[in-house]
Coordinates of C-alpha atoms and ligand atoms in Angstrom, one line a residue:
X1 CA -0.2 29.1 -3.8
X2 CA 1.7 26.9 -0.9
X3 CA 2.5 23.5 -1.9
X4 CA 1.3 21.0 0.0
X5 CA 2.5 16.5 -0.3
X6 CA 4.8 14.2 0.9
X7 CA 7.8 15.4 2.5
X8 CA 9.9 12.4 3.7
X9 CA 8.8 9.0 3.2
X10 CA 10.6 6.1 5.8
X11 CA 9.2 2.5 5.6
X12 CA 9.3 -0.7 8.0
X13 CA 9.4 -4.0 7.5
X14 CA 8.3 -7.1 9.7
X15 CA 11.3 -9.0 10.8
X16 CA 10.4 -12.2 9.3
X17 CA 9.8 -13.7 5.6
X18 CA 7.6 -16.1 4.6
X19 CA 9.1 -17.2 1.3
X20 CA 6.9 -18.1 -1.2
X21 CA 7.9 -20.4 -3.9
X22 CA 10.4 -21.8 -1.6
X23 CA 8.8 -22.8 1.6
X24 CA 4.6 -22.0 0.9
X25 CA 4.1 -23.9 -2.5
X26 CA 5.5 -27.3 -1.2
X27 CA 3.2 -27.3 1.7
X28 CA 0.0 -26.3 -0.2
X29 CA 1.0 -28.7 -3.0
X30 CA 0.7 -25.8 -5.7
X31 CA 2.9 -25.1 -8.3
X32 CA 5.6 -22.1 -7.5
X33 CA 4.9 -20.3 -10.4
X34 CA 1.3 -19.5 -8.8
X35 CA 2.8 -17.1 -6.7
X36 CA 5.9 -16.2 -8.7
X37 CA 3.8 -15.5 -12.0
X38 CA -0.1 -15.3 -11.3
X39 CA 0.2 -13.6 -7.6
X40 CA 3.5 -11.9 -8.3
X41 CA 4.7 -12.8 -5.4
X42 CA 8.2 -13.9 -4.2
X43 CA 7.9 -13.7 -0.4
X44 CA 5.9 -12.3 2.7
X45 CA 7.3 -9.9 5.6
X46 CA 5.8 -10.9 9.1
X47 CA 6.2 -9.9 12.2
X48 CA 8.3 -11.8 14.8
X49 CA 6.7 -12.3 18.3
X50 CA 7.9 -9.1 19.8
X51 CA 6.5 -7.0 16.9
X52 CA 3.1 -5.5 16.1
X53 CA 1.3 -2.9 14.5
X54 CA 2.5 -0.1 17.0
X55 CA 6.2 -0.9 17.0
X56 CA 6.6 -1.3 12.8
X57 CA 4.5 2.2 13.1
X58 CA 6.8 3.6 15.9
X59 CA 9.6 2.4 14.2
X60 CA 9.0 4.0 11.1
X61 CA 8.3 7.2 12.5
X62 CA 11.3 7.4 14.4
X63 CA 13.5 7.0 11.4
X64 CA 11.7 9.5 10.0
X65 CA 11.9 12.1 12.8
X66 CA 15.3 11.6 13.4
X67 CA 16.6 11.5 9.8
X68 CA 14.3 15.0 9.5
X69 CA 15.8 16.2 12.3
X70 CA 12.4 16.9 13.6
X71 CA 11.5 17.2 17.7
X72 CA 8.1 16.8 18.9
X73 CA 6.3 20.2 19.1
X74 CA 7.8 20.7 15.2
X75 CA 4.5 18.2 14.9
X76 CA 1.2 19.1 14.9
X77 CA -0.6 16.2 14.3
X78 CA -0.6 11.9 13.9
X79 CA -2.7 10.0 12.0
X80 CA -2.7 6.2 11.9
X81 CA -4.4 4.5 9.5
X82 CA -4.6 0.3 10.1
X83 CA -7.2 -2.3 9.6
X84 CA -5.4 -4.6 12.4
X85 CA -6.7 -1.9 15.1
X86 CA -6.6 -3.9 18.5
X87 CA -8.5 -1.7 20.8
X88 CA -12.1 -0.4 19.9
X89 CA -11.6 3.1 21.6
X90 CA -7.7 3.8 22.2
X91 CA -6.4 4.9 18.9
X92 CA -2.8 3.2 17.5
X93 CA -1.6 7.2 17.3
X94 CA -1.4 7.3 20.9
X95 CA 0.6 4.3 21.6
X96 CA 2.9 5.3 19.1
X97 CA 3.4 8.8 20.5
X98 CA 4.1 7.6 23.9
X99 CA 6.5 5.1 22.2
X100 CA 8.2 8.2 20.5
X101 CA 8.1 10.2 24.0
X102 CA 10.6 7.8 25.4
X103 CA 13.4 8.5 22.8
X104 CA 12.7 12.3 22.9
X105 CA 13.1 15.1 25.7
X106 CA 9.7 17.1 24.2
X107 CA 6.1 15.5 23.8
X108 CA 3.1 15.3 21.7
X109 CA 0.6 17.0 24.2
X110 CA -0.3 19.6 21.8
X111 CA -0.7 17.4 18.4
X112 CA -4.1 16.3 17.2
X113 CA -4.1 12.2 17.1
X114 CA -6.6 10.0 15.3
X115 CA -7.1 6.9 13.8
X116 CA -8.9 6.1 10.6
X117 CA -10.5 2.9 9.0
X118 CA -11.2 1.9 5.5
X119 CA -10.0 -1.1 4.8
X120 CA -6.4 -0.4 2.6
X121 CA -7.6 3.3 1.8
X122 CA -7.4 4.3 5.0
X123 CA -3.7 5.2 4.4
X124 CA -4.4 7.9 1.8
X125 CA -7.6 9.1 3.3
X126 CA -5.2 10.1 6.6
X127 CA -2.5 11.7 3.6
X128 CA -5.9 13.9 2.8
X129 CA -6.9 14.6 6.2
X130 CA -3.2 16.0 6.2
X131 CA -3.6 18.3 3.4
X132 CA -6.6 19.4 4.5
X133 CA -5.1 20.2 7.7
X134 CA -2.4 22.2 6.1
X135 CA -4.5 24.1 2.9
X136 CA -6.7 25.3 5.9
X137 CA -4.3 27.0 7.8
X138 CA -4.8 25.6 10.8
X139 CA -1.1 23.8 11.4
X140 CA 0.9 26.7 12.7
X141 CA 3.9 25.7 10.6
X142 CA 4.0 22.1 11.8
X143 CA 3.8 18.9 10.3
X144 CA 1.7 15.9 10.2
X145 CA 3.4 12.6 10.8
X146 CA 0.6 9.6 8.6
X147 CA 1.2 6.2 9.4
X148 CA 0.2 2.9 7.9
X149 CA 0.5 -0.1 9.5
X150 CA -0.7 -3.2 9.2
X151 CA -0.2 -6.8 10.1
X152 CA -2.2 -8.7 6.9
X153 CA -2.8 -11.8 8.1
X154 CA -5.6 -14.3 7.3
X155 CA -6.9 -17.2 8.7
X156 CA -5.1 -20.2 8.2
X157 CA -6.3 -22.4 4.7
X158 CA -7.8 -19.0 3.4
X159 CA -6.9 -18.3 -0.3
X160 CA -5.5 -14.8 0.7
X161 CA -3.0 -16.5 3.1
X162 CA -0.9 -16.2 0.2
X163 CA -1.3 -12.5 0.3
X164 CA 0.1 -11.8 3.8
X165 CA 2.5 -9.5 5.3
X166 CA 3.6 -7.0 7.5
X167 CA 5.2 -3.4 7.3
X168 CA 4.2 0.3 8.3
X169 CA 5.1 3.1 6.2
X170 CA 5.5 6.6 7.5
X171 CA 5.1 10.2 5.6
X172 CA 6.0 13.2 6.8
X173 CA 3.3 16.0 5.3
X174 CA 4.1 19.4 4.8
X175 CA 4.3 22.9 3.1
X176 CA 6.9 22.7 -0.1
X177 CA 7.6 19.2 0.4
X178 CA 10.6 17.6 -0.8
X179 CA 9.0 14.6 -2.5
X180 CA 5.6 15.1 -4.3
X181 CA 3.3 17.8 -4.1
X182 CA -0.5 16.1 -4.3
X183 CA -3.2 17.3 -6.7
X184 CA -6.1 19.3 -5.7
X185 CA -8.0 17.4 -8.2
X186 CA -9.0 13.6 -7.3
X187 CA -11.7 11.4 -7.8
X188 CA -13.8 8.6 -6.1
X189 CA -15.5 5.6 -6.8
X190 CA -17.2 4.2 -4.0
X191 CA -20.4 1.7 -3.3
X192 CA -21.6 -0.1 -0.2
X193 CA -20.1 -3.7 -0.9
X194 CA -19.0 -6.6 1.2
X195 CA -16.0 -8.1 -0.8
X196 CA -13.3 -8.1 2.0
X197 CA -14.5 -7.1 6.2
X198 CA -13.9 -8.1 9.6
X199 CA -17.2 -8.0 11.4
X200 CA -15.6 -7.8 15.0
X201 CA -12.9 -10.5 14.0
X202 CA -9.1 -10.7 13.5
X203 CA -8.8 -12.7 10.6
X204 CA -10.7 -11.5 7.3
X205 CA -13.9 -12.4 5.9
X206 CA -12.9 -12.0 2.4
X207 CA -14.6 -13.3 -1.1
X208 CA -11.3 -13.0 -2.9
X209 CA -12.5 -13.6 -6.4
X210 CA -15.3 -10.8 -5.7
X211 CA -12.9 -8.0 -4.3
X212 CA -10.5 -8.4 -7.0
X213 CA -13.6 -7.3 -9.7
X214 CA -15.1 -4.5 -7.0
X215 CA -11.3 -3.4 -6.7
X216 CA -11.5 -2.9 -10.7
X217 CA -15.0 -1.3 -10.7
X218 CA -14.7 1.2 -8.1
X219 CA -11.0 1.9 -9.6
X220 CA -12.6 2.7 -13.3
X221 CA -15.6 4.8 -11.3
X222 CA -12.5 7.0 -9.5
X223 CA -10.7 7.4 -12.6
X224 CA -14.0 8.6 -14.3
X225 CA -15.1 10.7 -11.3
X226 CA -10.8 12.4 -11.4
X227 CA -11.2 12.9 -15.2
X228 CA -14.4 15.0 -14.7
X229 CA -12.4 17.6 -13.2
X230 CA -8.6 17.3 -14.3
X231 CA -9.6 16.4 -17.7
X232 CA -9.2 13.2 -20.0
X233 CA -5.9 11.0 -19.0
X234 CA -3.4 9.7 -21.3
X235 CA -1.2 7.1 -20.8
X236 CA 1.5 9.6 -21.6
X237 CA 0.9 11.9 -18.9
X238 CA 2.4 10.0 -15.9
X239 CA 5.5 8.9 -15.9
X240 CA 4.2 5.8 -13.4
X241 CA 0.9 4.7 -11.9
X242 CA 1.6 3.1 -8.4
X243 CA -2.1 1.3 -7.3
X244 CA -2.5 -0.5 -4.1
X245 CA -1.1 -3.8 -4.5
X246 CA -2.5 -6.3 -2.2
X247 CA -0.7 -8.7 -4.8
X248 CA 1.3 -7.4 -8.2
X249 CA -1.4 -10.1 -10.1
X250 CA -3.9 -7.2 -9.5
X251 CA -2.4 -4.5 -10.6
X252 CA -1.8 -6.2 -13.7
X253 CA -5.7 -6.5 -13.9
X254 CA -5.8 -2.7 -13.1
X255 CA -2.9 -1.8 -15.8
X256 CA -4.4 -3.3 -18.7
X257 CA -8.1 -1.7 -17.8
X258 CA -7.0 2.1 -16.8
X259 CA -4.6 1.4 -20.1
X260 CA -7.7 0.1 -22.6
X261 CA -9.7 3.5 -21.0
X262 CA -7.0 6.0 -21.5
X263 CA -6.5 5.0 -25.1
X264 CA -9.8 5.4 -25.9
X265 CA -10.5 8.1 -28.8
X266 CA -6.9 8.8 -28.8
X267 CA -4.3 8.5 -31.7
X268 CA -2.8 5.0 -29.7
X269 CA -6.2 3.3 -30.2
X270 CA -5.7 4.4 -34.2
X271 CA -2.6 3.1 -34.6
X272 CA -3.5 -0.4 -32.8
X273 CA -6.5 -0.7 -34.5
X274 CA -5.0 -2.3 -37.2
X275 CA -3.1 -4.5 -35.4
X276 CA -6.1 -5.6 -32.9
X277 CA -9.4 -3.5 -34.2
X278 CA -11.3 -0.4 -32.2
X279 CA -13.0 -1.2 -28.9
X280 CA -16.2 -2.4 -29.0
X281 CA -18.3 0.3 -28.0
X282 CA -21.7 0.1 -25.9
X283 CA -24.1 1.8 -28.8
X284 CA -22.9 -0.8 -31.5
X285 CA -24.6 -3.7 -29.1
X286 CA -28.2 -4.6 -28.6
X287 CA -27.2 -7.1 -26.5
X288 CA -25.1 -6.4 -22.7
X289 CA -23.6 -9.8 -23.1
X290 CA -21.8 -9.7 -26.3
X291 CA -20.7 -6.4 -25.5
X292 CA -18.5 -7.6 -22.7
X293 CA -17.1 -10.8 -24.1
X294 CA -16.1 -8.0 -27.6
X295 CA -14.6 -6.1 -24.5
X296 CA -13.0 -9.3 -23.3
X297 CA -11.7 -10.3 -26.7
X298 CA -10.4 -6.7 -27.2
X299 CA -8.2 -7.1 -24.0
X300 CA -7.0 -9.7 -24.9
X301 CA -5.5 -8.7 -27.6
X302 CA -4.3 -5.7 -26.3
X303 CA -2.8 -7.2 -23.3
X304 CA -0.2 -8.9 -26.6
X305 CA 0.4 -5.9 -28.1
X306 CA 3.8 -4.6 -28.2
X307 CA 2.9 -0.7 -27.5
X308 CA 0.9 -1.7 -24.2
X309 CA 3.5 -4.5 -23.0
X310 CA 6.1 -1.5 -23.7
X311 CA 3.7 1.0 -21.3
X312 CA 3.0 -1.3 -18.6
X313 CA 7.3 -2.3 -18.0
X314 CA 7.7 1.8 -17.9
X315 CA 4.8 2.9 -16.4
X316 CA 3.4 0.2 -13.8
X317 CA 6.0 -2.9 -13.5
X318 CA 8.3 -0.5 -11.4
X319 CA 5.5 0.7 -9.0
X320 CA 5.7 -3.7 -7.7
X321 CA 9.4 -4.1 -7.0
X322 CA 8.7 -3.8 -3.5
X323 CA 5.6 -5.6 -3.4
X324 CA 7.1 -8.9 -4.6
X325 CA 9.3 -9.1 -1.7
X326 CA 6.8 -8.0 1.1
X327 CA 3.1 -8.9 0.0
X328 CA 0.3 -6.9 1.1
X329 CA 0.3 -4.3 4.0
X330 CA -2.9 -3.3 3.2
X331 CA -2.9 0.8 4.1
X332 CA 0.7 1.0 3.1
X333 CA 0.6 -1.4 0.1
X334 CA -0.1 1.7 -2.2
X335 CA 2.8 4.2 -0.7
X336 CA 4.7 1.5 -0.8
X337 CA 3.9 1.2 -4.8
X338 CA 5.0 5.0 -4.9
X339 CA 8.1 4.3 -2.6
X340 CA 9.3 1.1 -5.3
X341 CA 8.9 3.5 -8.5
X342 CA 11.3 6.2 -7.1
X343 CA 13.8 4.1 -5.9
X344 CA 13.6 2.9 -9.5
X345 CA 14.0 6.1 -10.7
X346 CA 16.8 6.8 -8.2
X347 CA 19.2 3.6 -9.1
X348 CA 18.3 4.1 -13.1
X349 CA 19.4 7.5 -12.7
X350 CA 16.1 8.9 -14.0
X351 CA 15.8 12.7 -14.1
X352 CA 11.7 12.7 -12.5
X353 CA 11.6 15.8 -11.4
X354 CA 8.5 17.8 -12.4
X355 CA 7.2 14.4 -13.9
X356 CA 3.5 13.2 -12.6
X357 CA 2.3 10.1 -10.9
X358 CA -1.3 9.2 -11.2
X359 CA -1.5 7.5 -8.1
X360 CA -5.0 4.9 -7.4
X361 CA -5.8 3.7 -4.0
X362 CA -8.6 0.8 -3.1
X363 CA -10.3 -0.2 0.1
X364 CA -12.4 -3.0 0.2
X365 CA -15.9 -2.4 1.4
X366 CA -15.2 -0.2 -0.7
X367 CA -13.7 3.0 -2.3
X368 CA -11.3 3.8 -4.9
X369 CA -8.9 7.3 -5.0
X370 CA -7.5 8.8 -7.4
X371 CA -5.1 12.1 -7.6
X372 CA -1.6 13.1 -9.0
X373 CA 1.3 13.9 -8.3
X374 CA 4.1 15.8 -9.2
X375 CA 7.5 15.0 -8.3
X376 CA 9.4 16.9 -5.9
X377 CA 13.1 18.5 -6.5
X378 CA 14.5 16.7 -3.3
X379 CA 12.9 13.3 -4.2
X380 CA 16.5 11.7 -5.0
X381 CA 18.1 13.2 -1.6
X382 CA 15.0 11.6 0.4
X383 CA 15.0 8.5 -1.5
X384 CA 18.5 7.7 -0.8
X385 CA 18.1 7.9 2.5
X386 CA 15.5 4.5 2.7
X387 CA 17.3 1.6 4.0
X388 CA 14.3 -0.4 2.9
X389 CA 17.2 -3.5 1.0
X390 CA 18.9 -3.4 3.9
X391 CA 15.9 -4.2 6.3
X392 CA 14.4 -7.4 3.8
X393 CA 18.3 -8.2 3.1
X394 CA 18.0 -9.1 6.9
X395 CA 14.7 -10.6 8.0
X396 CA 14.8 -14.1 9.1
X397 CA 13.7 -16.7 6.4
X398 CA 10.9 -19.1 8.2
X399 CA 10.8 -22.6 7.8
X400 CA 7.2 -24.1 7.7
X401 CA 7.3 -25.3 11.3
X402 CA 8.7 -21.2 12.3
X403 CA 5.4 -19.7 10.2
X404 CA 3.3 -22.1 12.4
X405 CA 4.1 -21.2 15.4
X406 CA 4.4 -17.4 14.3
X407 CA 1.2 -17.1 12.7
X408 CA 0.1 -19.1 16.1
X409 CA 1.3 -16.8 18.2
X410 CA 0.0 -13.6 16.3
X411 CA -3.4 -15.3 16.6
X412 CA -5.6 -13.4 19.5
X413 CA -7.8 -16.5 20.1
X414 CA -4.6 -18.4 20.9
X415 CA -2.4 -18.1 23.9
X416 CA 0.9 -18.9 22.1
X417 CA 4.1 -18.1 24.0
X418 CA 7.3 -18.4 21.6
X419 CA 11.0 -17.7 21.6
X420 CA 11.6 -14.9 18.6
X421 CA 13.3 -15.6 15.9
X422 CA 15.8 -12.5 15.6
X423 CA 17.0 -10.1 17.9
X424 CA 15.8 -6.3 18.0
X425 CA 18.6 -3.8 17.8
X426 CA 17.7 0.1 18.4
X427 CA 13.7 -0.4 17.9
X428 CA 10.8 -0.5 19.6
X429 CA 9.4 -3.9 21.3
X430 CA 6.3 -5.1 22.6
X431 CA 6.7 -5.7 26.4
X432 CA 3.7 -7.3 27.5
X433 CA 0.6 -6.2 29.3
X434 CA -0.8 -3.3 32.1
X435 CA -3.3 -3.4 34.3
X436 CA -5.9 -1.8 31.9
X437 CA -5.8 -4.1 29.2
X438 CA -3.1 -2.0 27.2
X439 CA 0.1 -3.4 25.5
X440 CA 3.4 -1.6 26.8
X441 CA 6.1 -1.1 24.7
X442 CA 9.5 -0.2 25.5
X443 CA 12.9 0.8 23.0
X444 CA 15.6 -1.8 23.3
X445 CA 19.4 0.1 22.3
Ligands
LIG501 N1 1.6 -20.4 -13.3 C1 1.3 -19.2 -13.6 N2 0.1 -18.6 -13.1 C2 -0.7 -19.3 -12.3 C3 -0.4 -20.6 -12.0 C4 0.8 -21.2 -12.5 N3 1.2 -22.5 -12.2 N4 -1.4 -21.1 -11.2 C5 -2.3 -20.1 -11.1 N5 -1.9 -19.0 -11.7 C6 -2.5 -17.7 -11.8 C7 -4.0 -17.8 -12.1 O1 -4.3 -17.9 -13.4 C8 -4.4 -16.4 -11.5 O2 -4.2 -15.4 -12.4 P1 -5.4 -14.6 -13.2 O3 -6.3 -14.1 -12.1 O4 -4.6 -13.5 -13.9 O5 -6.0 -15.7 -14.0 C9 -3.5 -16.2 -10.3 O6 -2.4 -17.1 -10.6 C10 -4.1 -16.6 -9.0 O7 -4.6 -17.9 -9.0 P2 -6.0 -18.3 -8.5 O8 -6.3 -19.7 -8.7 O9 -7.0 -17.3 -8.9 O10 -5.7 -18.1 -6.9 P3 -6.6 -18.3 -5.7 O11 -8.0 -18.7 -6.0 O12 -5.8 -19.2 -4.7 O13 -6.6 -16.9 -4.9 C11 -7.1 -14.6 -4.6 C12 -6.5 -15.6 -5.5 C13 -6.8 -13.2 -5.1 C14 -8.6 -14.8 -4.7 C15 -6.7 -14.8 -3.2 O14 -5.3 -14.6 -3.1 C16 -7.3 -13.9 -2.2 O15 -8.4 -14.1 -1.7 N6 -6.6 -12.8 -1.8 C17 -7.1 -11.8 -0.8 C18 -8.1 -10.8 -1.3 C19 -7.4 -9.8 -2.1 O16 -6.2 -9.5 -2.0 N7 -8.1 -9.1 -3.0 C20 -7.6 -8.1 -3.9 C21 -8.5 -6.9 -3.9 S1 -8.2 -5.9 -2.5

C-alpha cells in the first residue's frame, strides 16, 4: 500500500523576540519564574513591521521548495491553514503562490489552493486534506505544499499576551515520504464551545482558564475516539507525544492526563500502586464529587512518582524545546512540537527510525486529533537541513518601548508607521497596498 506523510518539514520564524523573564516580567510586576516555570516560556518570536502571515508562510515554503529541489508544476496543491486570515474571501494560499511565482520561471495555475480555519487545528486538518488528496489518487504524482502561519497576538493587558508569537511552518506531503508516514487510524473529540474565538476581530476573545480544561477534555475524548480503532495505548508505544503547545505549562497538564489513562489496567498502574494506590474508579463512587477530588489526589501523586517524571523527560519534555523559545503559533504550534523532538533525536544521536509518535492536536472552539506516526528512514537527512537555531540565534531582542510600538503597529485599528528593527536579507517583504485593498509583497536579495 503507498505510503503517504510528511516529506520535508522547513520552519519560519518572526524576526523579533519578546523575551520573557527578561524584558515582560518587570513591566507586568510578576515574578520571572511565572513564565520560565508555570508557562514554560523563555521568549516570544514576532514579527517586525515588514513581516506578516504571508511572508513567514512564503518564506517557509521557499526554503522548502528550493532545498527539495521542487519547481512549481511538481505541486499540485496549497493549503494554508491560519487563524490571523486578513481577507474574508481571498485565501493566504494565493498570496503566497504569487509570492513564490516571482522567484520561479513556472507557476501554480494548475494547483488546487485553499485555506482552512479551526482555530490551532486547522494546521493538521490541511495535513489530512493532503492525505486524502494523495490516498485518493487524484494528485498525479505531485505534492501538496501545507502551511501554518500565524501571527498570535492578543490584545494588550490580556492574560494570553504572555502567550504570543509568530512563525509559519511548512510540509511538504507526499507518496513514501522521507520523514513520517501518518496513520490511517485517528481519533476526534470535538464539542461546540466558546473557550478561545474571534467574532469578526483581530485580537482574541479568549477565557483562558476555560480553554485550557476544554483543551484537556476534547484531548481525552480524541484519545478515546483513536483507541477505539487502533487499540488501547501504552505509554510504551511512542517513542514521543508532541501536543499543540500554545504554552509548554499545558502540555504538562496534557502529559500527566494521557499518562494516568494509558496506565490504566496495565502492569505500570500495578507496580505504582504501592507506591501511590490504584485510580479511583467511577463505580466505587456514589458521589461525582469525591470521585474527582480521589482523581485529583491520585494525580497528584503520580505527577511525584519517579516512573512518570522518568516518561514525561523522554517522551513529552523534548516535543517543547522549541516552544520555549517561540511561544505559541497557533496552527504550527503542534508541527513545531514534532519538529523540536527530532531535532532532539538528531543531536542525541537517537536511532528513531521505525519508532512511533502519537501526535495530539487542539483547536479551540473546539476539536482535538489524534493519529500516529511512524518515523521515516530520511528523517535525520531532512532534519539536518532546518536552520531553525540559526534563525532565533538572530532575531532582534525588543526592549519594552520596541514591543510597544511593534505590537502598535501590527494592530489593524491603528495606523502605526515604524522604522523596522532588522534588515531582511533574501525573503519576502510586505510592500504596502493596491488599488483593491490587497497587500503586495515583493522578495528583497
Ligand atoms: N513560579 C512558578 N510557577 C508560577 C509562578 C511562579 N512565580 N507564578 C505562577 N505560576 C504558575 C501557575 O501556578 C500556573 O501553573 P498551573 O496552571 O500549573 O497551576 C501557571 O504558572 C500560569 O499562571 P496563572 O496565574 O494561571 O496565569 P494567568 O492567569 O496569567 O494565565 C492562561 C494563564 C493560560 C490562562 C493565559 O496565559 C491565557 O489566557 N492564555 C491564552 C489561552 C491559551 O493559550 N489556552 C490554552 C489552550 S488552547
Amino acid at each position: 500500500m503507498t505510503t503517504v506523510g510528511i516529506d520535508a518539514v522547513e520552519i519560519w520564524t518572526g524576526n523579533l523576540k519578546l523575551d520573557l523573564p527578561g524584558t515582560f516580567a518587570p513591566q507586568m510586576g510578576e515574578d520571572p519564574e511565572k513564565y520560565t516555570k508555570g508557562l514554560g516560556l523563555n521568549a516570544s518570536s514576532f514579527p517586525d513591521s515588514y513581516e506578516d502571515i504571508v511572508t513567514m508562510g512564503a518564506n517557509a515554503a521557499y526554503r522548502l521548495m528550493d532545498r527539495k529541489g521542487l519547481e512549481p508544476e511538481d505541486i499540485g496543491r496549497i493549503d494554508v491553514a491560519t487563524e490571523s486570515a486578513f481577507d474574508n474571501s481571498k485565501p493566504v494560499s494565493t498570496y503566497v503562490a504569487g509570492c513564490l511565482e516571482q522567484v520561479y520561471e513556472g507557476d501554480f495555475h494548475h494547483a488546487n489552493k485553499g485555506e482552512r480555519k479551526f482555530a490551532c487545528i486547522a494546521g493538521t486538518q490541511s495535513l489530512d486534506d493532503a492525505y486524502n488528496w494523495i490516498k485518493a489518487g487524484r494528485h498525479r504524482g505531485r505534492a501538496a505544499i501545507v502551511i501554518a502561519t500565524d501571527t498570535a497576538l492578543y490584545a494588550r493587558g490580556d492574560a494570553g499576551e504572555a502567550t504570543q508569537g509568530a512563525g509559519a511552518v511548512a510540509m511538504l506531503i507526499s507518496e513514501d515520504p522521507s520523514l513520517v508516514e501518518l496513520s490511517i487510524e485517528q481519533g476526534y473529540g470535538s464539542a461546540d464551545e466558546t473557550d478561545f474565538l474571534k467574532p469578526n476581530q483581530q485580537f482574541p476573545s479568549v477565557d483562558g482558564k476555560r480553554s485550557v480544561q476544554v483543551y484537556l477534555a476534547r484531548m481525552r475524548e480524541a484519545l478515546e475516539d483513536f483507541e477505539s480503532i487502533a487499540g488501547d495505548s501504552h505509554p510504551d508505544q511512542y517513542a514521543y507525544i508532541p501536543f499543540h503547545t500554545p504554552f509548554p505549562g499545558m502540555v504538562r497538564k496534557a502529559g500527566l492526563l494521557g499518562y494516568r489513562h494509558m496506565i490504566r489496567d496495565t502492569e505500570i498502574e500495578d507496580e505504582l500502586a504501592a507506591e501511590i494506590g490504584r485510580q479511583p474508579r467511577a463505580e466505587a463512587f456514589d458521589d461525582e464529587e469525591a470521585f474527582r477530588e480521589a482523581l485529583r489526589e491520585y494525580m497528584d501523586s503520580l505527577k511525584e512518582t519517579e516512573t512518570y517524571q522518568d516518561w514525561y523527560a523522554k517522551t513529552i519534555d523534548p516535543t517543547l524545546t522549541l516552544s520555549r523559545e517561540v511561544g505559541n503559533w497557533y496552527t504550527g504550534s503542534v508541527h513545531v512540537a514534532r519538529a523540536s523532538v527530532l531535532k532532539h533525536g538528531l543531536e542525541n544521536d537517537l536511532d528513531l527510525t521505525g519508532s512511533k509518535l502519537l501526535v495530539g492536536s487542539y483547536g479551540s472552539g473546539a476539536e482535538a486529533e489524534i493519529h500516529a506516526e511512524t518515523i521515516q528512514e530520511g528523517w535525520r537527512e531532512e532534519i539536518a537541513a532546518l536552520n531553525v537555531d540559526e534563525q532565533l540565534a538572530a532575531r532582534y531582542d525588543l526592549t519594552w518601548d520596541d514591543y510597544e510600538e511593534i505590537h502598535d503597529a501590527h494592530n489593524h485599528d491603528m495606523d502605526v508607521d515604524i522604522e523596522p528593527r532588522t534588515t531582511p536579507d533574501a525573503e519576502f517583504v510586505f510592500d504596502g497596498w493596491g488599488r483593491m485593498g490587497e497587500r503586495k509583497y515583493r522578495f528583497v536579495e
